[in-house]
Amino acid sequence: MSDWSALLLGAPPRGTVGAQVPPTVRGEDTMQRPTMQDVAARAGVSRALVSLVMRDSPKVSEHRRRAVLAAAAELGYRPHTMARSLASRTSNIVGVLVSDLHNAFFADVVEAMDGAAQQAGLELILNTGRRSPARERTALSSLLAFRPGGIILLSPVLAAAAIREAATQCPVVLVSRSSSVAGVDTVDDDGETGSALAVDHLVALGHRRIVHFDGGAAFSASPRRKGYVAAMHRHGLEPLVVPSEHTDAAGVAAVRKLLTVFSPNNFPTALVCGNDFNAVGAMSALEDAGLRVPQDVSVVGYDNSSLAALRHVALTTVDQPRTEIGRLAIEALARRLREDRTDPVRRRLQPSLIVRATTAAPTG
């Protein structure tokens, strides 16, 4: 996990998960971190009693609990999360593997997860796979080394075998990807319906020449592509899928590829992009080509990320309920941890269309 990611979540920097960073004095050695024994001595109780308080045991009187917590606060003591997990053979750490830190959708989901995790008494640690199967395998191994209570994978491109193996070590929740593995819970949206909503909206505006920018290796790309193709056929229209990826650079490249086939004068009148990030890149390339959005080309994204809602972007997009996705992912994991549930949970949410300023009736 990068220091930047940790700070965003209000967590300690790398190497200090669940522990306080000892204060430093310029020109002096780092002060020794207070121990449980130090807290016990300050409070005038046994170390075992301090341990019970830190584990929130009901066996401790309120008077002694207050005394121990006061002593811990005075000393700046915080229990070491990993050490506590190893001692109790349980863990409140949740490892989160984010496919792409540049994608605002994942940031929105992680923010929702963080709020839900705090309410559930869980702590998040993050790593990123950078949309690479090999990098994701390494990142997943790093997260598993923390011996977490569970793992949440956000739209991973990992092979199914790697996910199945991880599920033998701890509970796993997949977000934005389906799975048939018995030990894996899933939370995603109905991508086929989402893309169909985009096509239906554009057809209702009068568009007939509608192109889809595909999401490449992302597992969410397949249902979105299927939904687009099915909706085009339903309306009696010819689908055209341009290979792309869920990045802004790929959106730029896809528009440039179309411009080698179509001139600006006969360019398709609408684009259904694989996600919001891809759509923003496409809009930038359209502007560079002298094509106006939405006067010349309407653009629809997918995700309804915070990026899409920015006033100068105002992107029409398919909404995935990001807060609900993050909450349900934590809820599924917490229930598996605390209720000893073994049956898989499959949560598929229904998307909706958010109409903003990037779609309009064709002018030609």
mmCIF file of C-alpha atoms in Angstrom:
data_model
loop_
_atom_site.group_PDB
_atom_site.id
_atom_site.type_symbol
_atom_site.label_atom_id
_atom_site.label_comp_id
_atom_site.label_asym_id
_atom_site.label_seq_id
_atom_site.Cartn_x
_atom_site.Cartn_y
_atom_site.Cartn_z
ATOM 1 C CA MET A 1 0.000 0.000 0.000
ATOM 2 C CA SER A 2 1.353 3.434 -0.836
ATOM 3 C CA ASP A 3 1.734 6.046 1.919
ATOM 4 C CA TRP A 4 -0.608 8.249 -0.115
ATOM 5 C CA SER A 5 -3.350 5.563 -0.131
ATOM 6 C CA ALA A 6 -2.951 5.017 3.586
ATOM 7 C CA LEU A 7 -3.287 8.710 4.362
ATOM 8 C CA LEU A 8 -6.428 8.951 2.244
ATOM 9 C CA LEU A 9 -8.053 6.344 4.470
ATOM 10 C CA GLY A 10 -6.801 7.913 7.666
ATOM 11 C CA ALA A 11 -4.617 4.861 8.255
ATOM 12 C CA PRO A 12 -0.985 4.814 9.437
ATOM 13 C CA PRO A 13 1.701 4.932 6.718
ATOM 14 C CA ARG A 14 3.257 1.776 5.324
ATOM 15 C CA GLY A 15 4.831 -0.493 7.910
ATOM 16 C CA THR A 16 2.701 0.822 10.791
ATOM 17 C CA VAL A 17 -0.667 -0.819 10.137
ATOM 18 C CA GLY A 18 -2.646 -0.785 13.356
ATOM 19 C CA ALA A 19 0.193 0.784 15.334
ATOM 20 C CA GLN A 20 1.079 4.307 16.336
ATOM 21 C CA VAL A 21 4.079 5.948 14.751
ATOM 22 C CA PRO A 22 6.384 6.876 17.642
ATOM 23 C CA PRO A 23 7.130 10.597 17.861
ATOM 24 C CA THR A 24 10.559 11.797 16.881
ATOM 25 C CA VAL A 25 12.666 14.677 18.101
ATOM 26 C CA ARG A 26 15.042 16.336 15.663
ATOM 27 C CA GLY A 27 18.568 15.278 16.376
ATOM 28 C CA GLU A 28 17.504 12.511 18.776
ATOM 29 C CA ASP A 29 16.742 8.826 18.351
ATOM 30 C CA THR A 30 13.154 7.744 17.854
ATOM 31 C CA MET A 31 11.398 7.302 21.202
ATOM 32 C CA GLN A 32 10.483 3.754 22.161
ATOM 33 C CA ARG A 33 6.862 2.879 21.518
ATOM 34 C CA PRO A 34 4.896 2.298 24.741
ATOM 35 C CA THR A 35 3.993 -1.314 25.444
ATOM 36 C CA MET A 36 1.062 -3.035 27.093
ATOM 37 C CA GLN A 37 3.269 -3.530 30.142
ATOM 38 C CA ASP A 38 3.834 0.240 30.331
ATOM 39 C CA VAL A 39 0.071 0.808 30.299
ATOM 40 C CA ALA A 40 -0.381 -1.783 33.038
ATOM 41 C CA ALA A 41 2.238 -0.087 35.226
ATOM 42 C CA ARG A 42 0.670 3.361 34.681
ATOM 43 C CA ALA A 43 -2.830 2.111 35.494
ATOM 44 C CA GLY A 44 -1.698 -0.047 38.412
ATOM 45 C CA VAL A 45 -3.194 -3.238 36.954
ATOM 46 C CA SER A 46 -1.916 -6.455 35.444
ATOM 47 C CA ARG A 47 -0.883 -6.825 31.814
ATOM 48 C CA ALA A 48 -3.581 -9.459 31.402
ATOM 49 C CA LEU A 49 -6.221 -6.938 32.416
ATOM 50 C CA VAL A 50 -4.899 -4.432 29.872
ATOM 51 C CA SER A 51 -5.148 -7.148 27.236
ATOM 52 C CA LEU A 52 -8.791 -7.754 28.158
ATOM 53 C CA VAL A 53 -9.559 -4.044 27.872
ATOM 54 C CA MET A 54 -7.887 -3.778 24.483
ATOM 55 C CA ARG A 55 -9.974 -6.723 23.278
ATOM 56 C CA ASP A 56 -13.113 -5.009 24.610
ATOM 57 C CA SER A 57 -13.845 -7.916 26.924
ATOM 58 C CA PRO A 58 -17.078 -7.656 28.965
ATOM 59 C CA LYS A 59 -15.268 -9.222 31.932
ATOM 60 C CA VAL A 60 -13.662 -5.897 32.943
ATOM 61 C CA SER A 61 -15.417 -3.475 35.286
ATOM 62 C CA GLU A 62 -16.190 -0.019 33.933
ATOM 63 C CA HIS A 63 -13.960 1.601 36.573
ATOM 64 C CA ARG A 64 -10.901 -0.409 35.595
ATOM 65 C CA ARG A 65 -11.673 -0.039 31.894
ATOM 66 C CA ARG A 66 -11.628 3.744 32.235
ATOM 67 C CA ALA A 67 -8.377 3.621 34.187
ATOM 68 C CA VAL A 68 -6.656 1.492 31.549
ATOM 69 C CA LEU A 69 -7.903 3.597 28.650
ATOM 70 C CA ALA A 70 -6.817 6.780 30.411
ATOM 71 C CA ALA A 71 -3.338 5.348 30.964
ATOM 72 C CA ALA A 72 -3.149 4.246 27.322
ATOM 73 C CA ALA A 73 -4.147 7.725 26.171
ATOM 74 C CA GLU A 74 -1.555 9.388 28.405
ATOM 75 C CA LEU A 75 1.195 7.144 27.041
ATOM 76 C CA GLY A 76 0.016 7.306 23.448
ATOM 77 C CA TYR A 77 -0.399 3.540 23.356
ATOM 78 C CA ARG A 78 -2.312 1.736 20.629
ATOM 79 C CA PRO A 79 -2.525 -2.050 20.378
ATOM 80 C CA HIS A 80 -0.568 -3.534 17.490
ATOM 81 C CA THR A 81 -3.213 -4.861 15.136
ATOM 82 C CA MET A 82 -1.160 -7.647 13.584
ATOM 83 C CA ALA A 83 0.225 -8.857 16.897
ATOM 84 C CA ARG A 84 -3.268 -8.877 18.375
ATOM 85 C CA SER A 85 -4.554 -10.811 15.387
ATOM 86 C CA LEU A 86 -1.852 -13.430 15.678
ATOM 87 C CA ALA A 87 -2.470 -13.832 19.392
ATOM 88 C CA SER A 88 -6.228 -14.222 19.055
ATOM 89 C CA ARG A 89 -6.109 -16.057 15.704
ATOM 90 C CA THR A 90 -8.668 -13.566 14.421
ATOM 91 C CA SER A 91 -8.188 -10.359 12.490
ATOM 92 C CA ASN A 92 -10.153 -7.201 11.910
ATOM 93 C CA ILE A 93 -7.896 -6.279 8.992
ATOM 94 C CA VAL A 94 -9.490 -6.253 5.554
ATOM 95 C CA GLY A 95 -7.157 -6.272 2.581
ATOM 96 C CA VAL A 96 -8.441 -4.326 -0.421
ATOM 97 C CA LEU A 97 -6.958 -4.842 -3.878
ATOM 98 C CA VAL A 98 -7.809 -1.922 -6.170
ATOM 99 C CA SER A 99 -7.491 -2.566 -9.882
ATOM 100 C CA ASP A 100 -6.675 1.026 -10.824
ATOM 101 C CA LEU A 101 -6.019 3.906 -8.412
ATOM 102 C CA HIS A 102 -6.492 6.414 -11.232
ATOM 103 C CA ASN A 103 -10.145 5.458 -11.678
ATOM 104 C CA ALA A 104 -12.427 7.713 -9.624
ATOM 105 C CA PHE A 105 -15.053 4.947 -9.429
ATOM 106 C CA PHE A 106 -12.781 2.803 -7.268
ATOM 107 C CA ALA A 107 -11.963 5.777 -5.035
ATOM 108 C CA ASP A 108 -15.693 6.315 -4.478
ATOM 109 C CA VAL A 109 -16.259 2.642 -3.648
ATOM 110 C CA VAL A 110 -13.290 2.515 -1.267
ATOM 111 C CA GLU A 111 -14.534 5.621 0.529
ATOM 112 C CA ALA A 112 -17.900 3.939 1.071
ATOM 113 C CA MET A 113 -16.161 0.770 2.223
ATOM 114 C CA ASP A 114 -14.067 2.708 4.702
ATOM 115 C CA GLY A 115 -17.135 4.216 6.361
ATOM 116 C CA ALA A 116 -18.858 0.839 6.549
ATOM 117 C CA ALA A 117 -15.687 -0.811 7.849
ATOM 118 C CA GLN A 118 -15.362 1.688 10.689
ATOM 119 C CA GLN A 119 -18.914 0.954 11.774
ATOM 120 C CA ALA A 120 -18.178 -2.775 11.637
ATOM 121 C CA GLY A 121 -14.943 -2.450 13.640
ATOM 122 C CA LEU A 122 -12.767 -3.382 10.665
ATOM 123 C CA GLU A 123 -9.609 -1.740 9.338
ATOM 124 C CA LEU A 124 -8.706 -1.459 5.657
ATOM 125 C CA ILE A 125 -5.290 -1.819 4.061
ATOM 126 C CA LEU A 126 -4.908 -1.141 0.339
ATOM 127 C CA ASN A 127 -2.777 -2.338 -2.520
ATOM 128 C CA THR A 128 -3.125 -1.853 -6.260
ATOM 129 C CA GLY A 129 -2.786 -4.191 -9.208
ATOM 130 C CA ARG A 130 -2.431 -1.507 -11.907
ATOM 131 C CA ARG A 131 -4.652 -3.551 -14.263
ATOM 132 C CA SER A 132 -1.923 -6.200 -14.602
ATOM 133 C CA PRO A 133 -2.567 -9.891 -13.728
ATOM 134 C CA ALA A 134 1.052 -10.362 -12.666
ATOM 135 C CA ARG A 135 1.060 -7.203 -10.545
ATOM 136 C CA GLU A 136 -2.252 -8.197 -8.972
ATOM 137 C CA ARG A 137 -0.871 -11.607 -7.996
ATOM 138 C CA THR A 138 2.015 -9.888 -6.221
ATOM 139 C CA ALA A 139 -0.291 -7.361 -4.563
ATOM 140 C CA LEU A 140 -2.648 -10.109 -3.399
ATOM 141 C CA SER A 141 0.248 -12.062 -1.894
ATOM 142 C CA SER A 142 1.337 -8.940 -0.022
ATOM 143 C CA LEU A 143 -2.148 -8.460 1.409
ATOM 144 C CA LEU A 144 -2.417 -12.114 2.424
ATOM 145 C CA ALA A 145 0.900 -11.779 4.275
ATOM 146 C CA PHE A 146 -0.919 -9.531 6.772
ATOM 147 C CA ARG A 147 -3.119 -12.534 7.620
ATOM 148 C CA PRO A 148 -6.272 -10.462 7.105
ATOM 149 C CA GLY A 149 -9.717 -11.427 8.248
ATOM 150 C CA GLY A 150 -10.772 -11.121 4.618
ATOM 151 C CA ILE A 151 -9.941 -9.756 1.181
ATOM 152 C CA ILE A 152 -12.003 -7.519 -1.111
ATOM 153 C CA LEU A 153 -10.984 -7.460 -4.775
ATOM 154 C CA LEU A 154 -12.191 -4.465 -6.802
ATOM 155 C CA SER A 155 -12.671 -5.514 -10.443
ATOM 156 C CA PRO A 156 -9.568 -7.728 -10.507
ATOM 157 C CA VAL A 157 -8.054 -9.140 -13.698
ATOM 158 C CA LEU A 158 -6.605 -12.044 -11.710
ATOM 159 C CA ALA A 159 -7.062 -15.565 -13.008
ATOM 160 C CA ALA A 160 -9.905 -17.465 -11.343
ATOM 161 C CA ALA A 161 -7.386 -19.956 -9.927
ATOM 162 C CA ALA A 162 -5.633 -17.206 -7.960
ATOM 163 C CA ILE A 163 -8.943 -16.032 -6.506
ATOM 164 C CA ARG A 164 -9.904 -19.601 -5.612
ATOM 165 C CA GLU A 165 -6.562 -20.094 -3.849
ATOM 166 C CA ALA A 166 -6.979 -16.857 -1.875
ATOM 167 C CA ALA A 167 -10.431 -18.029 -0.765
ATOM 168 C CA THR A 168 -8.832 -21.064 0.906
ATOM 169 C CA GLN A 169 -6.885 -18.700 3.179
ATOM 170 C CA CYS A 170 -9.585 -16.168 4.108
ATOM 171 C CA PRO A 171 -13.027 -14.952 2.979
ATOM 172 C CA VAL A 172 -12.995 -13.137 -0.361
ATOM 173 C CA VAL A 173 -15.465 -10.638 -1.804
ATOM 174 C CA LEU A 174 -15.375 -9.763 -5.503
ATOM 175 C CA VAL A 175 -16.638 -6.353 -6.608
ATOM 176 C CA SER A 176 -17.630 -5.724 -10.243
ATOM 177 C CA ARG A 177 -16.881 -9.294 -11.211
ATOM 178 C CA SER A 178 -18.965 -12.451 -11.027
ATOM 179 C CA SER A 179 -17.745 -15.784 -9.659
ATOM 180 C CA SER A 180 -18.988 -19.319 -9.134
ATOM 181 C CA VAL A 181 -16.438 -20.194 -6.450
ATOM 182 C CA ALA A 182 -18.314 -21.382 -3.353
ATOM 183 C CA GLY A 183 -16.125 -19.478 -0.900
ATOM 184 C CA VAL A 184 -16.340 -16.154 -2.738
ATOM 185 C CA ASP A 185 -19.047 -13.498 -2.325
ATOM 186 C CA THR A 186 -19.804 -11.079 -5.172
ATOM 187 C CA VAL A 187 -21.221 -7.550 -5.444
ATOM 188 C CA ASP A 188 -21.727 -6.115 -8.911
ATOM 189 C CA ASP A 189 -24.240 -4.400 -11.152
ATOM 190 C CA ASP A 190 -26.202 -5.665 -14.162
ATOM 191 C CA GLY A 191 -23.884 -4.444 -16.891
ATOM 192 C CA GLU A 192 -26.080 -5.695 -19.732
ATOM 193 C CA THR A 193 -29.004 -3.648 -18.465
ATOM 194 C CA GLY A 194 -26.755 -0.630 -17.930
ATOM 195 C CA SER A 195 -25.490 -0.546 -21.511
ATOM 196 C CA ALA A 196 -29.011 -1.128 -22.827
ATOM 197 C CA LEU A 197 -30.161 1.931 -20.881
ATOM 198 C CA ALA A 198 -27.499 4.009 -22.626
ATOM 199 C CA VAL A 199 -28.481 2.754 -26.086
ATOM 200 C CA ASP A 200 -32.200 3.230 -25.417
ATOM 201 C CA HIS A 201 -31.572 6.820 -24.315
ATOM 202 C CA LEU A 202 -29.582 7.641 -27.436
ATOM 203 C CA VAL A 203 -32.096 5.991 -29.755
ATOM 204 C CA ALA A 204 -34.910 7.964 -28.094
ATOM 205 C CA LEU A 205 -32.971 11.145 -28.911
ATOM 206 C CA GLY A 206 -32.848 10.081 -32.565
ATOM 207 C CA HIS A 207 -29.367 8.558 -32.845
ATOM 208 C CA ARG A 208 -28.846 5.630 -35.203
ATOM 209 C CA ARG A 209 -25.067 5.484 -35.636
ATOM 210 C CA ILE A 210 -23.996 4.541 -32.120
ATOM 211 C CA VAL A 211 -20.541 3.105 -31.387
ATOM 212 C CA HIS A 212 -19.386 1.251 -28.272
ATOM 213 C CA PHE A 213 -15.866 1.611 -26.851
ATOM 214 C CA ASP A 214 -15.102 -1.741 -25.264
ATOM 215 C CA GLY A 215 -13.531 -2.162 -21.818
ATOM 216 C CA GLY A 216 -10.792 -4.537 -22.905
ATOM 217 C CA ALA A 217 -9.595 -7.061 -20.315
ATOM 218 C CA ALA A 218 -11.846 -5.761 -17.532
ATOM 219 C CA PHE A 219 -14.357 -8.453 -16.526
ATOM 220 C CA SER A 220 -17.119 -5.844 -16.416
ATOM 221 C CA ALA A 221 -16.508 -5.184 -20.134
ATOM 222 C CA SER A 222 -18.173 -8.367 -21.382
ATOM 223 C CA PRO A 223 -21.685 -7.793 -19.981
ATOM 224 C CA ARG A 224 -21.584 -4.131 -20.995
ATOM 225 C CA ARG A 225 -20.621 -5.114 -24.538
ATOM 226 C CA LYS A 226 -23.357 -7.753 -24.668
ATOM 227 C CA GLY A 227 -25.930 -5.260 -23.461
ATOM 228 C CA TYR A 228 -24.919 -2.758 -26.123
ATOM 229 C CA VAL A 229 -25.016 -5.301 -28.953
ATOM 230 C CA ALA A 230 -28.374 -6.750 -27.856
ATOM 231 C CA ALA A 231 -29.939 -3.302 -27.542
ATOM 232 C CA MET A 232 -28.687 -2.233 -30.975
ATOM 233 C CA HIS A 233 -30.160 -5.363 -32.550
ATOM 234 C CA ARG A 234 -33.434 -4.802 -30.689
ATOM 235 C CA HIS A 235 -33.670 -1.369 -32.277
ATOM 236 C CA GLY A 236 -32.767 -2.720 -35.706
ATOM 237 C CA LEU A 237 -29.389 -0.999 -35.711
ATOM 238 C CA GLU A 238 -25.948 -2.258 -36.675
ATOM 239 C CA PRO A 239 -23.552 -2.455 -33.695
ATOM 240 C CA LEU A 240 -19.963 -1.302 -33.985
ATOM 241 C CA VAL A 241 -17.577 -2.195 -31.163
ATOM 242 C CA VAL A 242 -14.171 -0.515 -31.018
ATOM 243 C CA PRO A 243 -11.582 -2.309 -28.812
ATOM 244 C CA SER A 244 -10.534 -0.047 -25.963
ATOM 245 C CA GLU A 245 -9.845 -0.110 -22.196
ATOM 246 C CA HIS A 246 -11.166 1.578 -19.071
ATOM 247 C CA THR A 247 -8.680 4.458 -19.235
ATOM 248 C CA ASP A 248 -8.732 7.999 -20.587
ATOM 249 C CA ALA A 249 -5.770 7.272 -22.867
ATOM 250 C CA ALA A 250 -7.697 4.376 -24.389
ATOM 251 C CA GLY A 251 -10.666 6.670 -24.995
ATOM 252 C CA VAL A 252 -8.394 9.051 -26.892
ATOM 253 C CA ALA A 253 -6.944 6.181 -28.927
ATOM 254 C CA ALA A 254 -10.393 4.798 -29.779
ATOM 255 C CA VAL A 255 -11.582 8.143 -31.162
ATOM 256 C CA ARG A 256 -8.410 8.480 -33.205
ATOM 257 C CA LYS A 257 -8.969 4.977 -34.573
ATOM 258 C CA LEU A 258 -12.505 5.919 -35.629
ATOM 259 C CA LEU A 259 -11.132 9.007 -37.350
ATOM 260 C CA THR A 260 -9.064 6.740 -39.625
ATOM 261 C CA VAL A 261 -12.331 5.218 -40.850
ATOM 262 C CA PHE A 262 -14.771 8.138 -40.623
ATOM 263 C CA SER A 263 -14.117 11.753 -41.449
ATOM 264 C CA PRO A 264 -15.384 14.407 -39.029
ATOM 265 C CA ASN A 265 -18.215 15.051 -41.496
ATOM 266 C CA ASN A 266 -19.612 11.500 -41.362
ATOM 267 C CA PHE A 267 -18.485 10.551 -37.854
ATOM 268 C CA PRO A 268 -20.878 8.405 -35.736
ATOM 269 C CA THR A 269 -23.277 10.613 -33.815
ATOM 270 C CA ALA A 270 -23.001 8.874 -30.437
ATOM 271 C CA LEU A 271 -20.531 6.922 -28.308
ATOM 272 C CA VAL A 272 -21.300 4.492 -25.491
ATOM 273 C CA CYS A 273 -18.025 4.325 -23.582
ATOM 274 C CA GLY A 274 -16.829 1.495 -21.348
ATOM 275 C CA ASN A 275 -16.607 3.746 -18.288
ATOM 276 C CA ASP A 276 -16.461 7.410 -17.277
ATOM 277 C CA PHE A 277 -12.677 7.594 -17.490
ATOM 278 C CA ASN A 278 -12.778 6.258 -21.041
ATOM 279 C CA ALA A 279 -15.547 8.732 -21.924
ATOM 280 C CA VAL A 280 -13.562 11.734 -20.674
ATOM 281 C CA GLY A 281 -10.620 10.686 -22.834
ATOM 282 C CA ALA A 282 -12.950 10.293 -25.819
ATOM 283 C CA MET A 283 -14.397 13.779 -25.246
ATOM 284 C CA SER A 284 -10.911 15.259 -25.189
ATOM 285 C CA ALA A 285 -10.010 13.588 -28.504
ATOM 286 C CA LEU A 286 -13.300 14.685 -30.078
ATOM 287 C CA GLU A 287 -12.542 18.277 -29.109
ATOM 288 C CA ASP A 288 -9.062 17.990 -30.612
ATOM 289 C CA ALA A 289 -10.687 16.798 -33.864
ATOM 290 C CA GLY A 290 -13.031 19.776 -33.935
ATOM 291 C CA LEU A 291 -16.106 17.743 -32.979
ATOM 292 C CA ARG A 292 -18.407 19.272 -30.364
ATOM 293 C CA VAL A 293 -20.071 17.350 -27.526
ATOM 294 C CA PRO A 294 -23.040 16.969 -27.662
ATOM 295 C CA GLN A 295 -23.795 19.059 -30.789
ATOM 296 C CA ASP A 296 -21.813 16.772 -33.104
ATOM 297 C CA VAL A 297 -21.309 13.645 -30.990
ATOM 298 C CA SER A 298 -23.186 12.548 -27.882
ATOM 299 C CA VAL A 299 -21.157 10.660 -25.270
ATOM 300 C CA VAL A 300 -22.349 8.315 -22.518
ATOM 301 C CA GLY A 301 -20.080 6.937 -19.799
ATOM 302 C CA TYR A 302 -20.513 4.202 -17.225
ATOM 303 C CA ASP A 303 -20.132 4.238 -13.413
ATOM 304 C CA ASN A 304 -21.403 7.725 -12.506
ATOM 305 C CA SER A 305 -18.133 8.396 -10.725
ATOM 306 C CA SER A 306 -17.449 11.699 -8.986
ATOM 307 C CA LEU A 307 -15.539 12.683 -12.133
ATOM 308 C CA ALA A 308 -18.731 12.498 -14.231
ATOM 309 C CA ALA A 309 -20.570 14.869 -11.898
ATOM 310 C CA LEU A 310 -17.999 17.665 -12.154
ATOM 311 C CA ARG A 311 -19.658 20.743 -13.617
ATOM 312 C CA HIS A 312 -17.228 21.149 -16.513
ATOM 313 C CA VAL A 313 -17.599 17.434 -17.385
ATOM 314 C CA ALA A 314 -21.362 16.958 -16.757
ATOM 315 C CA LEU A 315 -21.241 13.483 -18.298
ATOM 316 C CA THR A 316 -24.373 11.492 -19.065
ATOM 317 C CA THR A 317 -23.575 8.106 -17.571
ATOM 318 C CA VAL A 318 -24.891 4.833 -16.234
ATOM 319 C CA ASP A 319 -24.981 4.902 -12.460
ATOM 320 C CA GLN A 320 -23.576 2.087 -10.392
ATOM 321 C CA PRO A 321 -24.668 2.753 -6.791
ATOM 322 C CA ARG A 322 -21.121 3.155 -5.494
ATOM 323 C CA THR A 323 -21.984 3.736 -1.840
ATOM 324 C CA GLU A 324 -24.246 0.708 -1.817
ATOM 325 C CA ILE A 325 -21.597 -1.434 -3.506
ATOM 326 C CA GLY A 326 -18.986 -0.491 -0.901
ATOM 327 C CA ARG A 327 -21.386 -1.039 1.977
ATOM 328 C CA LEU A 328 -22.574 -4.422 0.704
ATOM 329 C CA ALA A 329 -19.002 -5.633 0.164
ATOM 330 C CA ILE A 330 -18.102 -4.885 3.792
ATOM 331 C CA GLU A 331 -21.412 -6.291 5.018
ATOM 332 C CA ALA A 332 -20.865 -9.571 3.165
ATOM 333 C CA LEU A 333 -17.372 -9.921 4.600
ATOM 334 C CA ALA A 334 -18.392 -8.981 8.143
ATOM 335 C CA ARG A 335 -21.251 -11.483 8.124
ATOM 336 C CA ARG A 336 -18.984 -14.261 6.889
ATOM 337 C CA LEU A 337 -16.459 -13.440 9.617
ATOM 338 C CA ARG A 338 -18.887 -13.096 12.514
ATOM 339 C CA GLU A 339 -21.714 -15.431 11.627
ATOM 340 C CA ASP A 340 -19.530 -18.216 10.267
ATOM 341 C CA ARG A 341 -21.559 -18.149 7.066
ATOM 342 C CA THR A 342 -20.423 -20.514 4.309
ATOM 343 C CA ASP A 343 -23.086 -20.049 1.613
ATOM 344 C CA PRO A 344 -21.970 -17.522 -1.026
ATOM 345 C CA VAL A 345 -23.731 -14.174 -1.347
ATOM 346 C CA ARG A 346 -24.440 -12.913 -4.859
ATOM 347 C CA ARG A 347 -25.600 -9.294 -4.888
ATOM 348 C CA ARG A 348 -26.392 -7.822 -8.325
ATOM 349 C CA LEU A 349 -27.592 -4.241 -8.252
ATOM 350 C CA GLN A 350 -29.707 -2.564 -10.903
ATOM 351 C CA PRO A 351 -28.084 0.428 -12.646
ATOM 352 C CA SER A 352 -29.851 3.602 -13.697
ATOM 353 C CA LEU A 353 -29.151 6.322 -16.241
ATOM 354 C CA ILE A 354 -28.064 9.800 -15.156
ATOM 355 C CA VAL A 355 -28.677 12.304 -17.951
ATOM 356 C CA ARG A 356 -26.424 15.361 -17.968
ATOM 357 C CA ALA A 357 -25.014 17.657 -20.642
ATOM 358 C CA THR A 358 -23.100 15.302 -22.988
ATOM 359 C CA THR A 359 -26.118 13.872 -24.834
ATOM 360 C CA ALA A 360 -28.571 15.594 -27.148
ATOM 361 C CA ALA A 361 -30.516 14.950 -30.354
ATOM 362 C CA PRO A 362 -28.315 14.597 -33.464
ATOM 363 C CA THR A 363 -28.154 17.751 -35.569
ATOM 364 C CA GLY A 364 -27.480 16.080 -38.909
#
